[in-house]
Amino acid sequence: MTENVKNTIITMMILGTLGFILKKSRVTDKRTDKFLSQLLVNFCTPAVMIYINLTNFSIATFRNSYRSILIAILTMVFMNVIAYGVSKALSLRGMEQGEFLSMATFSNTIFVGLPLITGIFGEKAVPYLMLYFIANTLTFWTLGIYQLVRSSGKAFSSKNLLKIFNPPIIGFTVGILLLYYNVSLPTYAMDSINYLRILMTPLSLLFMGSVIGDLKMSSVGSPVTTVLILLMRFVLAPVSCLLLMKAFNMPEDLTKVFIVCAGLPVMTNISIAVGKYGGNPSYSSFMTALTSIAFIFVMPFYFELFAFI
């Protein structure tokens, strides 16, 4: 690993540890976590999307991005198929199966991905992260939610698809429209957006540390299930992404970012969706926290994969 990568990992550990300490010392609580989550998702992330579009993106990049989005979706679909076979072998049923499929398939692209990608590759790589985020969001709110709803025994509604149009996606769309029509925002607007963008990385790390602070061993499911999720998230997903990116001869920088994105921790929204559709979100919350801790130690493996690009 380079010195920059080591510094990024140490910085993430320091801020994550601070979030953990704040939770354990009861300075923060569930209400604080909810506030941070809402602030990050509904305001900071859209600000990042708009800012990056206007400063580090281009219409040509967007027009040529459809292949990369499709490859990211293909990676997730492949992981989902593998996870489905594994869930059958484990005899998982109902919400347990739907939860398992989502945890094995979808990445935490915002709370972990954004600070990590920015720290390692710089802001020039954020547009690539945004492309993976779009694919991750589209696939989760279609395939992922469909499987969770079916697992709960309820009927899938077209209203579920409206969740695709969440604040980050809207922010990305607004940024693209401003870029396409060559609209320049006034200085005070760009400065305000930039301040929200700057908050994104430290608050994301504090939030994840706080989530880890809620980790309880009583929420642990089957050790076999847990190990398999870890293997699929941290080994199979990045390797599958690497193979697909090479098969389609995608650019090296894009491939590196996608490999890291494919192997990020379990998506935070899964536990929220599981609770909404009648399941017990404690296990998926536990796995989000556990994979966030484990990710620090497995990240060097991804840099070994870069040698095969």
Coordinates of C-alpha atoms in Angstrom, one line a residue:
M1 CA 0.0 0.0 0.0
T2 CA 1.1 3.6 -0.6
E3 CA 1.6 6.1 2.1
N4 CA -1.6 7.9 1.0
V5 CA -3.6 4.7 1.4
K6 CA -2.2 4.1 4.9
N7 CA -3.0 7.6 5.9
T8 CA -6.5 7.2 4.7
I9 CA -7.0 4.0 6.6
I10 CA -5.6 5.5 9.8
T11 CA -7.8 8.6 9.4
M12 CA -10.9 6.4 8.9
M13 CA -10.0 4.4 12.0
I14 CA -9.4 7.5 14.2
L15 CA -12.7 9.2 13.2
G16 CA -14.6 5.8 13.4
T17 CA -13.1 5.2 16.8
L18 CA -14.3 8.7 17.9
G19 CA -17.8 7.9 16.7
F20 CA -17.6 4.6 18.6
I21 CA -16.4 6.3 21.8
L22 CA -19.2 8.9 21.6
K23 CA -21.8 6.2 21.3
K24 CA -20.4 4.1 24.2
S25 CA -20.1 7.2 26.4
R26 CA -23.7 8.0 25.5
V27 CA -22.9 11.4 24.1
T28 CA -24.7 10.1 21.0
D29 CA -27.7 7.8 20.7
K30 CA -30.1 6.4 18.2
R31 CA -31.6 9.8 17.7
T32 CA -28.2 11.2 16.8
D33 CA -27.6 8.4 14.4
K34 CA -31.0 9.1 12.7
F35 CA -30.1 12.8 12.5
L36 CA -26.7 12.1 11.0
S37 CA -28.1 9.6 8.5
Q38 CA -30.8 12.1 7.4
L39 CA -28.3 14.9 7.1
L40 CA -25.9 12.8 5.1
V41 CA -28.4 11.2 2.7
N42 CA -30.8 14.1 2.2
F43 CA -28.4 17.0 2.1
C44 CA -24.7 16.3 2.1
T45 CA -24.8 13.5 -0.5
P46 CA -26.9 15.6 -3.0
A47 CA -24.5 18.5 -2.4
V48 CA -21.6 16.2 -3.3
M49 CA -23.3 15.0 -6.4
I50 CA -24.0 18.6 -7.6
Y51 CA -20.5 19.8 -6.7
I52 CA -18.7 17.0 -8.4
N53 CA -20.8 17.2 -11.5
L54 CA -20.1 20.8 -11.9
T55 CA -16.3 20.6 -11.1
N56 CA -15.1 17.1 -12.0
F57 CA -17.6 15.7 -14.5
S58 CA -18.5 16.2 -18.1
I59 CA -21.4 15.4 -20.4
A60 CA -19.0 13.2 -22.5
T61 CA -18.2 11.2 -19.4
F62 CA -21.9 10.7 -18.7
R63 CA -22.7 9.7 -22.3
N64 CA -20.0 7.1 -22.2
S65 CA -20.9 5.8 -18.7
Y66 CA -23.8 3.5 -19.6
R67 CA -21.4 0.5 -20.1
S68 CA -19.8 1.0 -16.7
I69 CA -23.3 1.2 -15.0
L70 CA -24.4 -1.9 -16.8
I71 CA -21.2 -3.8 -15.7
A72 CA -21.8 -2.7 -12.1
I73 CA -25.4 -4.0 -12.3
L74 CA -24.2 -7.2 -13.9
T75 CA -21.8 -7.7 -11.0
M76 CA -24.6 -7.3 -8.5
V77 CA -26.9 -9.6 -10.4
F78 CA -24.2 -12.3 -10.5
M79 CA -23.6 -11.9 -6.8
N80 CA -27.3 -12.2 -6.2
V81 CA -27.6 -15.4 -8.2
I82 CA -24.7 -16.9 -6.2
A83 CA -26.2 -15.8 -3.0
Y84 CA -29.5 -17.3 -4.0
G85 CA -27.9 -20.7 -4.5
V86 CA -26.0 -20.4 -1.2
S87 CA -29.3 -19.4 0.6
K88 CA -30.9 -22.6 -0.8
A89 CA -28.0 -24.7 0.4
L90 CA -28.4 -23.1 3.9
S91 CA -32.1 -23.7 3.8
L92 CA -32.9 -20.1 4.5
R93 CA -36.5 -19.1 4.1
G94 CA -38.7 -16.0 4.4
M95 CA -37.1 -12.7 5.4
E96 CA -33.9 -14.5 6.4
Q97 CA -33.4 -15.4 2.8
G98 CA -34.2 -11.9 1.5
E99 CA -32.0 -10.3 4.0
F100 CA -29.1 -12.7 3.1
L101 CA -29.5 -11.9 -0.6
S102 CA -29.3 -8.2 0.0
M103 CA -26.3 -8.3 2.4
A104 CA -24.3 -10.4 -0.1
T105 CA -25.2 -8.2 -3.1
F106 CA -25.3 -4.5 -2.2
S107 CA -22.5 -2.1 -1.1
N108 CA -22.3 0.8 1.4
T109 CA -21.3 3.3 -1.3
I110 CA -22.1 6.4 0.6
F111 CA -21.1 6.2 4.3
V112 CA -17.9 4.1 3.7
G113 CA -17.4 4.4 -0.1
L114 CA -17.3 8.1 -0.5
P115 CA -14.6 8.9 2.2
L116 CA -12.6 5.9 1.2
I117 CA -12.5 6.6 -2.6
T118 CA -11.9 10.3 -2.0
G119 CA -9.0 9.5 0.4
I120 CA -7.3 6.9 -1.8
F121 CA -7.9 8.1 -5.4
G122 CA -8.7 11.8 -4.9
E123 CA -11.8 13.7 -6.0
K124 CA -11.1 12.8 -9.6
A125 CA -12.4 9.3 -8.8
V126 CA -15.7 10.4 -7.3
P127 CA -17.5 10.5 -10.6
Y128 CA -16.7 6.7 -11.0
L129 CA -18.0 6.1 -7.5
M130 CA -21.2 8.0 -8.5
L131 CA -21.7 5.7 -11.4
Y132 CA -21.4 2.6 -9.1
F133 CA -23.7 4.3 -6.7
I134 CA -26.3 4.8 -9.4
A135 CA -26.1 1.1 -10.3
N136 CA -26.2 0.1 -6.6
T137 CA -29.3 2.3 -6.0
L138 CA -31.2 1.2 -9.1
T139 CA -30.5 -2.5 -8.4
F140 CA -31.3 -2.3 -4.6
W141 CA -34.7 -0.5 -5.1
T142 CA -35.7 -2.9 -7.8
L143 CA -34.3 -6.4 -7.4
G144 CA -33.3 -6.0 -3.7
I145 CA -36.6 -4.6 -2.6
Y146 CA -38.6 -7.1 -4.8
Q147 CA -36.8 -10.0 -3.0
L148 CA -37.3 -8.5 0.5
V149 CA -41.0 -7.9 -0.2
R150 CA -41.6 -11.3 -1.6
S151 CA -39.7 -12.8 1.3
S152 CA -42.1 -11.1 3.7
G153 CA -45.1 -12.6 1.9
K154 CA -46.3 -9.2 0.7
A155 CA -47.1 -8.1 -2.8
F156 CA -44.5 -6.0 -4.6
S157 CA -46.0 -2.5 -5.4
S158 CA -44.9 -0.1 -8.1
K159 CA -44.7 2.5 -5.3
N160 CA -41.6 0.8 -4.1
L161 CA -39.9 1.9 -7.4
L162 CA -40.4 5.5 -6.4
K163 CA -37.6 5.0 -3.8
I164 CA -35.2 5.0 -6.8
F165 CA -35.7 8.8 -6.9
N166 CA -34.0 9.4 -3.6
P167 CA -32.2 12.7 -2.7
P168 CA -28.7 11.5 -3.9
I169 CA -30.1 10.4 -7.3
I170 CA -32.1 13.7 -7.6
G171 CA -28.9 15.6 -6.7
F172 CA -27.0 13.8 -9.4
T173 CA -29.7 14.5 -12.0
V174 CA -29.8 18.2 -11.0
G175 CA -26.0 18.3 -11.4
I176 CA -26.2 16.7 -14.8
L177 CA -28.9 19.2 -16.0
L178 CA -26.9 22.2 -14.7
L179 CA -23.9 20.8 -16.5
Y180 CA -25.8 20.1 -19.8
Y181 CA -27.3 23.5 -19.9
N182 CA -24.1 25.2 -18.9
V183 CA -25.7 26.8 -15.8
S184 CA -23.3 28.5 -13.5
L185 CA -24.4 28.8 -9.9
P186 CA -23.7 32.0 -7.9
T187 CA -20.7 31.9 -5.6
Y188 CA -22.8 31.8 -2.4
A189 CA -24.7 28.8 -3.7
M190 CA -21.5 26.9 -4.7
D191 CA -19.9 27.8 -1.3
S192 CA -22.9 26.5 0.6
I193 CA -22.9 23.3 -1.5
N194 CA -19.1 22.9 -0.9
Y195 CA -19.5 23.3 2.9
L196 CA -22.1 20.5 2.9
R197 CA -19.7 18.4 0.7
I198 CA -16.9 18.9 3.2
L199 CA -19.1 17.7 6.0
M200 CA -19.7 14.4 4.2
T201 CA -16.5 12.5 4.9
P202 CA -16.0 13.2 8.7
L203 CA -19.7 12.8 9.5
S204 CA -19.9 9.6 7.5
L205 CA -17.0 8.1 9.5
L206 CA -18.4 9.3 12.8
F207 CA -21.8 7.8 11.9
M208 CA -20.2 4.4 11.0
G209 CA -18.3 4.4 14.3
S210 CA -21.5 5.1 16.1
V211 CA -23.2 2.3 14.3
I212 CA -20.3 0.0 15.3
G213 CA -20.9 1.1 18.9
D214 CA -24.3 -0.6 18.7
L215 CA -22.8 -3.9 17.7
K216 CA -24.1 -6.6 20.0
M217 CA -23.0 -10.2 20.0
S218 CA -26.5 -11.2 20.8
S219 CA -27.5 -10.2 17.3
V220 CA -25.1 -12.7 15.7
G221 CA -26.8 -15.1 13.5
S222 CA -25.4 -18.5 12.3
P223 CA -21.6 -18.3 12.2
V224 CA -21.7 -20.1 8.9
T225 CA -24.0 -17.5 7.4
T226 CA -21.9 -14.7 8.8
V227 CA -18.6 -16.1 7.3
L228 CA -20.2 -16.7 3.9
I229 CA -21.5 -13.1 3.8
L230 CA -17.9 -11.9 4.6
L231 CA -16.5 -14.1 1.9
M232 CA -19.0 -13.0 -0.7
R233 CA -18.6 -9.3 0.1
F234 CA -14.9 -9.1 0.5
V235 CA -13.6 -11.8 -1.9
L236 CA -16.1 -13.0 -4.5
A237 CA -17.7 -9.5 -5.2
P238 CA -14.4 -7.7 -6.0
V239 CA -12.9 -10.6 -7.9
S240 CA -16.1 -10.9 -10.0
C241 CA -16.1 -7.2 -10.7
L242 CA -12.4 -7.4 -11.8
L243 CA -13.2 -10.2 -14.2
L244 CA -16.1 -8.4 -15.7
M245 CA -14.2 -5.2 -16.1
K246 CA -11.4 -7.0 -17.8
A247 CA -13.8 -8.8 -20.1
F248 CA -15.2 -5.5 -21.3
N249 CA -11.8 -3.9 -21.5
M250 CA -12.7 -1.0 -19.2
P251 CA -10.2 1.8 -18.2
E252 CA -7.8 1.0 -15.4
D253 CA -8.8 3.9 -13.1
L254 CA -12.5 3.0 -13.4
T255 CA -11.7 -0.7 -12.8
K256 CA -9.8 0.1 -9.6
V257 CA -12.6 2.2 -8.2
F258 CA -15.3 -0.4 -9.1
I259 CA -13.3 -3.2 -7.5
V260 CA -13.2 -1.3 -4.2
C261 CA -16.9 -0.3 -4.5
A262 CA -17.9 -4.0 -5.2
G263 CA -16.2 -5.0 -1.9
L264 CA -17.5 -2.4 0.4
P265 CA -19.3 -3.3 3.7
V266 CA -23.0 -4.3 3.9
M267 CA -25.4 -1.5 2.8
T268 CA -26.9 0.5 5.6
N269 CA -30.4 0.8 4.0
I270 CA -30.9 -3.0 4.2
S271 CA -31.6 -3.0 7.9
I272 CA -34.1 -0.2 7.4
A273 CA -35.9 -2.1 4.6
V274 CA -35.9 -5.3 6.6
G275 CA -37.6 -3.6 9.5
K276 CA -40.1 -1.9 7.2
Y277 CA -41.2 -5.1 5.7
G278 CA -41.7 -7.0 9.0
G279 CA -38.4 -8.6 9.5
N280 CA -35.9 -8.3 12.4
P281 CA -33.2 -5.7 11.4
S282 CA -30.8 -6.6 14.2
Y283 CA -28.8 -9.1 12.1
S284 CA -28.3 -6.9 9.1
S285 CA -27.4 -3.9 11.4
F286 CA -24.9 -6.2 13.1
M287 CA -23.4 -7.2 9.7
T288 CA -23.2 -3.6 8.6
A289 CA -21.1 -2.9 11.8
L290 CA -19.1 -6.1 11.5
T291 CA -18.2 -5.6 7.8
S292 CA -17.3 -2.0 8.5
I293 CA -14.7 -3.2 11.1
A294 CA -13.5 -6.1 8.9
F295 CA -13.2 -3.9 5.9
I296 CA -10.2 -2.0 7.3
F297 CA -8.2 -5.3 7.4
V298 CA -9.3 -6.7 4.1
M299 CA -8.7 -3.5 2.1
P300 CA -5.1 -4.4 1.3
F301 CA -6.4 -7.4 -0.6
Y302 CA -8.1 -5.1 -3.2
F303 CA -4.7 -3.5 -3.9
E304 CA -3.3 -6.9 -4.7
L305 CA -6.1 -7.3 -7.2
F306 CA -5.0 -4.2 -9.0
A307 CA -1.9 -6.1 -10.2
F308 CA -4.2 -8.2 -12.4
I309 CA -5.8 -5.3 -14.2

